[in-house]
Amino acid sequence: MTRPFLVFGRSGQVARELAEEAQALKVEVVFAGRERLDLSDPAGLDEGVAAVIAETAPSAVINAAALTSVDGAEAEQARARVMNRDAPAAMARACARRGIPIVQLSTDYVFDGLKGSPYVETDATGAVNAYGRSKLEGEQAIAASGARHGILRVSWVFGPHGSNFARRMIELAATRGVLEVVDDLVGRPTSGQDVARAALEVGRRLAAGEQAVEGVLHACGPDDATWADLACAVLLQSRKLGGPWAEVRPIPSSARPTPAKRPPDTRLDIGKARSAFGYDPLPWRDAVATRITRV
Ligand SMILES: NC(=O)c1ccc[n+]([C@@H]2O[C@H](COP(=O)([O-])OP(=O)(O)OC[C@H]3O[C@@H](n4cnc5c(N)ncnc54)[C@H](OP(=O)(O)O)[C@@H]3O)[C@@H](O)[C@H]2O)c1
């Protein structure tokens, strides 16, 4: 009998993409959302996580749960550390005890964004905000746990589900004629569907004992954008579908101070993931066209 995957997270955008992909691939997945276990509560975290893993006896764990609000993490740093460091650490320790591999989702925000060219996995990290630091500490805790693991750093995730930048732009355009969007931060937008496919594939390969997918892998989209570029494409797609449209006015990030500092250029190089497991993500403009199909 094949054992299911266990996903921490249920209604988040990547968790929902995982549900769709698993169904398409006929892969059995058990989801544990916050109604099953509150991962922000440090009391009994180790026991709680271990119990969920023991109950499911999965072939691999995928952690799609996190505190993902970058500005929220600045205000709630202790909570961010519990969700983004302590919870994955507890999962990895439980996995290590049972010989189960774990796939962790991490972020381009582990970098300071000052390199000036795409980051590779061996580049020095240097998070500039509380969210990035908590995710980096999560990576380090997993690496120290003894569990076989794959850490997928993804970036600027968007798609049809949950709360993400593309959906926020469409919602704002419903009530405003002009949206001011920063155009001096560069990254590589990633389709949530590609994140889900990568996580399932890395989980499958880890469970099969493959070593090429162990460690850190960069798994973002293949091409560059600013937030203003992404907003323009999303709103044109919305208009094509008969939804709201607004003019995008590019502004510098200095004109929009935020609680959390943002790294200016977090493009990730995906060459290692391409050769390790055939990662082949959609260019972000194609992902806008094929994934944003309802407004
Ligand atoms: N979104 C991005 O642009 C982006 C960029 C880089 C990296 N990532 C990483 O990708 C992963 C998935 O992100 P996402 O975009 O899917 O995030 P999301 O939409 O904000 O979903 C967050 C998930 O975390 C779970 N969660 C939140 N608080 C919880 C709690 N107290 N107890 C238990 N579970 C809790 C939610 O559970 P429920 O299902 O129960 O609500 C949900 O499934 C995260 O590791 C994130 O750091 C995301």
Short mmCIF file of C-alpha atoms and ligand atoms in Angstrom, two decimals:
data_model
loop_
_atom_site.label_atom_id
_atom_site.label_comp_id
_atom_site.label_asym_id
_atom_site.label_seq_id
_atom_site.Cartn_x
_atom_site.Cartn_y
_atom_site.Cartn_z
CA MET A 1 0.00 0.00 0.00
CA THR A 2 1.39 3.43 -0.88
CA ARG A 3 1.53 5.91 1.97
CA PRO A 4 0.08 9.41 1.54
CA PHE A 5 1.88 12.71 1.66
CA LEU A 6 1.16 14.82 4.74
CA VAL A 7 0.82 18.56 4.10
CA PHE A 8 0.83 21.07 6.95
CA GLY A 9 -1.55 23.80 5.73
CA ARG A 10 -4.98 23.46 4.20
CA SER A 11 -6.52 26.70 2.95
CA GLY A 12 -3.37 28.69 2.11
CA GLN A 13 -2.63 29.41 -1.53
CA VAL A 14 0.09 26.76 -1.92
CA ALA A 15 -1.87 24.21 0.11
CA ARG A 16 -4.81 24.66 -2.28
CA GLU A 17 -2.54 24.32 -5.30
CA LEU A 18 -1.16 21.14 -3.71
CA ALA A 19 -4.69 19.78 -3.39
CA GLU A 20 -5.39 20.46 -7.08
CA GLU A 21 -2.12 19.00 -8.29
CA ALA A 22 -2.40 15.93 -6.09
CA GLN A 23 -5.86 15.29 -7.49
CA ALA A 24 -4.61 15.71 -11.06
CA LEU A 25 -1.70 13.34 -10.40
CA LYS A 26 -3.89 10.92 -8.40
CA VAL A 27 -1.59 11.25 -5.40
CA GLU A 28 -3.09 10.81 -1.95
CA VAL A 29 -2.49 13.74 0.39
CA VAL A 30 -3.65 14.33 3.97
CA PHE A 31 -3.90 18.01 4.93
CA ALA A 32 -3.41 19.32 8.46
CA GLY A 33 -4.64 22.91 8.75
CA ARG A 34 -4.72 25.11 11.81
CA GLU A 35 -7.96 23.50 12.97
CA ARG A 36 -5.95 20.30 13.43
CA LEU A 37 -2.96 21.93 15.14
CA ASP A 38 -2.17 25.56 15.97
CA LEU A 39 1.46 25.89 14.88
CA SER A 40 1.78 29.33 16.48
CA ASP A 41 1.33 27.91 19.99
CA PRO A 42 4.71 26.86 21.37
CA ALA A 43 3.10 24.83 24.18
CA GLY A 44 3.15 21.19 23.17
CA LEU A 45 4.34 21.97 19.65
CA ASP A 46 6.73 19.01 19.49
CA GLU A 47 4.14 16.56 20.82
CA GLY A 48 1.37 17.95 18.63
CA VAL A 49 3.39 17.79 15.43
CA ALA A 50 4.71 14.33 16.28
CA ALA A 51 1.15 13.09 16.90
CA VAL A 52 -0.09 14.33 13.50
CA ILE A 53 2.86 12.70 11.74
CA ALA A 54 2.46 9.44 13.68
CA GLU A 55 -1.26 9.30 12.91
CA THR A 56 -0.73 9.77 9.17
CA ALA A 57 2.47 7.72 8.75
CA PRO A 58 3.19 9.57 5.51
CA SER A 59 5.78 8.81 2.83
CA ALA A 60 6.87 12.46 3.05
CA VAL A 61 5.87 15.64 4.87
CA ILE A 62 5.41 18.92 2.99
CA ASN A 63 5.31 22.04 5.13
CA ALA A 64 3.13 24.65 3.40
CA ALA A 65 2.23 26.39 6.67
CA ALA A 66 3.93 29.62 7.71
CA LEU A 67 3.40 33.13 8.92
CA THR A 68 3.69 34.75 5.49
CA SER A 69 2.86 38.40 6.10
CA VAL A 70 6.20 40.19 5.70
CA ASP A 71 5.04 43.31 7.53
CA GLY A 72 3.04 41.23 10.03
CA ALA A 73 6.20 39.32 10.97
CA GLU A 74 7.90 42.60 11.83
CA ALA A 75 5.15 43.37 14.33
CA GLU A 76 4.89 39.80 15.64
CA GLN A 77 8.47 38.58 15.69
CA ALA A 78 8.00 35.99 18.43
CA ARG A 79 5.02 34.47 16.62
CA ALA A 80 6.99 34.47 13.34
CA ARG A 81 9.81 32.54 15.01
CA VAL A 82 7.41 29.93 16.39
CA MET A 83 5.61 29.44 13.05
CA ASN A 84 8.61 29.72 10.72
CA ARG A 85 11.43 28.25 12.84
CA ASP A 86 10.08 26.18 15.73
CA ALA A 87 7.20 24.47 13.90
CA PRO A 88 9.31 23.24 10.94
CA ALA A 89 12.04 22.27 13.41
CA ALA A 90 9.51 20.14 15.33
CA MET A 91 8.29 18.57 12.08
CA ALA A 92 11.84 17.75 10.99
CA ARG A 93 12.74 16.21 14.36
CA ALA A 94 9.66 14.00 14.25
CA CYS A 95 10.47 13.06 10.65
CA ALA A 96 14.06 12.23 11.59
CA ARG A 97 12.88 9.87 14.34
CA ARG A 98 10.63 8.01 11.90
CA GLY A 99 12.89 8.10 8.82
CA ILE A 100 10.42 10.25 6.89
CA PRO A 101 11.70 12.96 4.51
CA ILE A 102 10.45 16.54 4.72
CA VAL A 103 9.96 19.24 2.07
CA GLN A 104 10.09 22.78 3.41
CA LEU A 105 9.01 25.89 1.49
CA SER A 106 11.30 28.83 2.01
CA THR A 107 11.84 32.21 0.44
CA ASP A 108 14.03 34.53 -1.61
CA TYR A 109 13.86 36.87 1.41
CA VAL A 110 16.68 34.91 3.08
CA PHE A 111 18.94 37.15 0.93
CA ASP A 112 19.74 40.86 1.28
CA GLY A 113 19.08 41.50 -2.41
CA LEU A 114 22.36 43.32 -3.03
CA LYS A 115 24.20 40.72 -5.16
CA GLY A 116 23.15 42.28 -8.47
CA SER A 117 22.70 38.95 -10.26
CA PRO A 118 20.60 35.80 -9.59
CA TYR A 119 21.43 34.02 -6.34
CA VAL A 120 22.61 30.41 -6.33
CA GLU A 121 22.06 28.05 -3.42
CA THR A 122 25.61 28.44 -2.09
CA ASP A 123 25.47 32.25 -1.88
CA ALA A 124 25.72 33.77 1.59
CA THR A 125 22.35 34.54 3.16
CA GLY A 126 21.57 37.78 4.95
CA ALA A 127 17.90 38.42 5.62
CA VAL A 128 16.96 42.08 6.08
CA ASN A 129 13.62 41.62 7.84
CA ALA A 130 12.02 39.50 10.57
CA TYR A 131 10.13 37.30 8.10
CA GLY A 132 13.32 36.45 6.18
CA ARG A 133 15.25 35.81 9.39
CA SER A 134 12.56 33.49 10.77
CA LYS A 135 12.42 31.52 7.50
CA LEU A 136 16.22 31.27 7.38
CA GLU A 137 16.27 29.97 10.96
CA GLY A 138 13.65 27.43 9.90
CA GLU A 139 15.95 26.23 7.10
CA GLN A 140 18.86 25.93 9.53
CA ALA A 141 16.79 24.04 12.09
CA ILE A 142 15.66 21.53 9.46
CA ALA A 143 19.23 21.05 8.22
CA ALA A 144 20.34 20.37 11.82
CA SER A 145 17.50 17.92 12.55
CA GLY A 146 18.97 14.87 10.90
CA ALA A 147 15.88 14.43 8.68
CA ARG A 148 16.36 13.92 4.95
CA HIS A 149 15.07 17.16 3.55
CA GLY A 150 14.54 19.32 0.49
CA ILE A 151 14.18 23.07 1.04
CA LEU A 152 12.53 24.85 -1.89
CA ARG A 153 13.12 28.60 -1.93
CA VAL A 154 10.29 30.15 -3.89
CA SER A 155 9.42 33.80 -4.51
CA TRP A 156 6.54 36.16 -5.33
CA VAL A 157 4.02 33.30 -5.42
CA PHE A 158 0.76 34.06 -7.19
CA GLY A 159 -2.23 32.21 -8.55
CA PRO A 160 -5.97 31.86 -8.33
CA HIS A 161 -6.14 30.91 -4.64
CA GLY A 162 -5.82 32.58 -1.30
CA SER A 163 -4.43 35.98 -0.64
CA ASN A 164 -1.66 36.91 -3.06
CA PHE A 165 -0.39 39.96 -4.95
CA ALA A 166 -2.30 39.22 -8.17
CA ARG A 167 -5.62 38.83 -6.40
CA ARG A 168 -4.98 41.93 -4.30
CA MET A 169 -4.35 44.01 -7.44
CA ILE A 170 -7.64 42.86 -8.98
CA GLU A 171 -9.53 43.57 -5.74
CA LEU A 172 -8.02 47.08 -5.48
CA ALA A 173 -8.77 47.83 -9.14
CA ALA A 174 -12.46 47.25 -8.39
CA THR A 175 -12.52 50.47 -6.36
CA ARG A 176 -9.64 52.60 -7.70
CA GLY A 177 -8.81 54.00 -11.13
CA VAL A 178 -5.08 54.27 -10.50
CA LEU A 179 -2.82 51.93 -8.48
CA GLU A 180 0.63 53.10 -7.41
CA VAL A 181 2.96 50.09 -7.52
CA VAL A 182 6.68 49.96 -6.76
CA ASP A 183 8.94 49.41 -9.74
CA ASP A 184 12.42 49.29 -8.18
CA LEU A 185 12.26 45.86 -6.52
CA VAL A 186 13.14 42.95 -8.80
CA GLY A 187 12.30 39.28 -8.39
CA ARG A 188 11.10 36.17 -10.18
CA PRO A 189 7.35 35.62 -9.78
CA THR A 190 6.37 31.98 -9.30
CA SER A 191 3.11 30.30 -10.21
CA GLY A 192 1.65 28.56 -7.15
CA GLN A 193 1.00 25.59 -9.43
CA ASP A 194 4.73 25.28 -10.15
CA VAL A 195 5.46 25.46 -6.40
CA ALA A 196 2.99 22.63 -5.76
CA ARG A 197 4.36 20.49 -8.59
CA ALA A 198 7.91 21.01 -7.36
CA ALA A 199 7.02 20.14 -3.75
CA LEU A 200 5.23 16.92 -4.76
CA GLU A 201 8.04 15.89 -7.11
CA VAL A 202 10.76 16.56 -4.54
CA GLY A 203 8.72 14.72 -1.90
CA ARG A 204 8.30 11.74 -4.22
CA ARG A 205 12.00 11.65 -5.06
CA LEU A 206 13.07 12.02 -1.42
CA ALA A 207 10.74 9.18 -0.47
CA ALA A 208 12.35 7.07 -3.22
CA GLY A 209 15.77 7.72 -1.68
CA GLU A 210 17.12 10.13 -4.33
CA GLN A 211 19.94 12.28 -3.05
CA ALA A 212 19.98 14.86 -5.87
CA VAL A 213 16.96 16.66 -4.40
CA GLU A 214 18.35 16.90 -0.86
CA GLY A 215 19.31 20.27 0.60
CA VAL A 216 18.41 23.73 -0.67
CA LEU A 217 16.99 24.21 -4.17
CA HIS A 218 15.86 27.45 -5.78
CA ALA A 219 12.45 26.93 -7.39
CA CYS A 220 11.04 30.29 -8.48
CA GLY A 221 9.82 31.36 -11.92
CA PRO A 222 12.31 31.54 -14.79
CA ASP A 223 12.14 35.26 -15.59
CA ASP A 224 12.36 38.69 -13.98
CA ALA A 225 9.75 41.28 -13.04
CA THR A 226 9.15 44.28 -10.86
CA TRP A 227 5.93 44.45 -8.85
CA ALA A 228 4.69 47.08 -11.32
CA ASP A 229 5.35 44.72 -14.27
CA LEU A 230 3.37 41.97 -12.55
CA ALA A 231 0.53 44.32 -11.64
CA CYS A 232 0.20 45.56 -15.26
CA ALA A 233 0.02 42.02 -16.65
CA VAL A 234 -2.48 40.87 -14.02
CA LEU A 235 -4.78 43.85 -14.61
CA LEU A 236 -4.67 43.41 -18.40
CA GLN A 237 -5.65 39.79 -17.86
CA SER A 238 -8.46 40.89 -15.53
CA ARG A 239 -9.76 43.30 -18.17
CA LYS A 240 -9.60 40.54 -20.80
CA LEU A 241 -11.80 38.40 -18.54
CA GLY A 242 -14.31 41.23 -18.12
CA GLY A 243 -13.02 42.11 -14.63
CA PRO A 244 -11.73 45.36 -13.14
CA TRP A 245 -8.77 47.23 -14.60
CA ALA A 246 -6.80 50.18 -13.27
CA GLU A 247 -3.90 52.23 -14.55
CA VAL A 248 -0.62 51.21 -12.87
CA ARG A 249 1.51 54.19 -11.82
CA PRO A 250 5.09 53.02 -11.11
CA ILE A 251 6.61 54.51 -7.94
CA PRO A 252 9.93 54.01 -6.13
CA SER A 253 9.78 51.96 -2.93
CA SER A 254 11.07 55.04 -1.06
CA ALA A 255 7.65 56.58 -1.74
CA ARG A 256 5.91 53.65 0.03
CA PRO A 257 7.59 53.05 3.42
CA THR A 258 6.64 49.70 4.94
CA PRO A 259 7.24 48.28 8.43
CA ALA A 260 9.56 45.61 6.98
CA LYS A 261 12.52 46.53 4.79
CA ARG A 262 12.48 44.74 1.39
CA PRO A 263 15.57 43.31 -0.34
CA PRO A 264 15.88 45.10 -3.73
CA ASP A 265 16.84 42.25 -6.08
CA THR A 266 16.12 38.66 -5.06
CA ARG A 267 16.24 36.90 -8.41
CA LEU A 268 17.07 33.23 -7.82
CA ASP A 269 18.97 30.98 -10.23
CA ILE A 270 16.99 27.77 -10.86
CA GLY A 271 19.73 25.81 -12.68
CA LYS A 272 20.25 23.37 -9.80
CA ALA A 273 16.54 22.51 -9.56
CA ARG A 274 16.36 22.07 -13.33
CA SER A 275 19.06 19.42 -13.26
CA ALA A 276 18.09 17.86 -9.90
CA PHE A 277 14.45 17.11 -10.73
CA GLY A 278 13.63 18.58 -14.14
CA TYR A 279 12.06 21.74 -12.68
CA ASP A 280 10.55 23.60 -15.63
CA PRO A 281 8.37 26.48 -14.42
CA LEU A 282 6.18 28.68 -16.59
CA PRO A 283 7.36 32.18 -17.47
CA TRP A 284 5.30 34.45 -15.24
CA ARG A 285 3.41 36.13 -18.12
CA ASP A 286 2.24 32.68 -19.29
CA ALA A 287 1.28 31.81 -15.71
CA VAL A 288 -0.79 35.02 -15.49
CA ALA A 289 -2.58 34.05 -18.71
CA THR A 290 -3.21 30.41 -17.78
CA ARG A 291 -3.76 30.60 -14.02
CA ILE A 292 -5.70 33.84 -13.57
CA THR A 293 -8.83 32.67 -15.36
CA ARG A 294 -11.54 34.01 -13.04
CA VAL A 295 -12.03 37.51 -11.66
N1 LIG B 1 3.26 33.85 -0.88
C1 LIG B 1 4.48 34.15 -1.33
O1 LIG B 1 4.67 35.06 -2.14
C2 LIG B 1 5.67 33.35 -0.84
C3 LIG B 1 6.94 33.75 -1.25
C4 LIG B 1 8.04 33.01 -0.81
C5 LIG B 1 7.87 31.91 0.00
N2 LIG B 1 6.61 31.55 0.38
C6 LIG B 1 6.47 30.39 1.28
O2 LIG B 1 5.56 29.47 0.71
C7 LIG B 1 4.84 28.79 1.75
C8 LIG B 1 3.34 28.81 1.49
O3 LIG B 1 2.90 30.16 1.46
P1 LIG B 1 1.42 30.58 1.03
O4 LIG B 1 1.57 31.68 0.04
O5 LIG B 1 0.61 29.38 0.66
O6 LIG B 1 0.90 31.19 2.40
P2 LIG B 1 -0.60 31.49 2.90
O7 LIG B 1 -1.52 31.55 1.76
O8 LIG B 1 -0.46 32.67 3.80
O9 LIG B 1 -0.95 30.20 3.76
C9 LIG B 1 -0.41 30.02 5.03
C10 LIG B 1 -0.65 28.62 5.51
O10 LIG B 1 -0.14 28.55 6.84
C11 LIG B 1 -1.11 27.96 7.67
N3 LIG B 1 -1.12 28.59 8.98
C12 LIG B 1 -1.11 29.92 9.26
N4 LIG B 1 -1.20 30.12 10.59
C13 LIG B 1 -1.28 28.88 11.16
C14 LIG B 1 -1.38 28.42 12.49
N5 LIG B 1 -1.41 29.27 13.52
N6 LIG B 1 -1.42 27.09 12.71
C15 LIG B 1 -1.39 26.21 11.68
N7 LIG B 1 -1.29 26.59 10.39
C16 LIG B 1 -1.24 27.91 10.13
C17 LIG B 1 -2.44 28.22 7.02
O11 LIG B 1 -3.27 27.20 7.50
P3 LIG B 1 -4.84 27.04 7.13
O12 LIG B 1 -4.79 26.29 5.85
O13 LIG B 1 -5.44 26.28 8.24
O14 LIG B 1 -5.36 28.42 6.97
C18 LIG B 1 -2.11 28.21 5.54
O15 LIG B 1 -2.30 26.94 4.98
C19 LIG B 1 5.29 29.45 3.06
O16 LIG B 1 6.32 28.68 3.63
C20 LIG B 1 5.87 30.78 2.61
O17 LIG B 1 6.85 31.26 3.52
C21 LIG B 1 5.51 32.24 -0.03
#
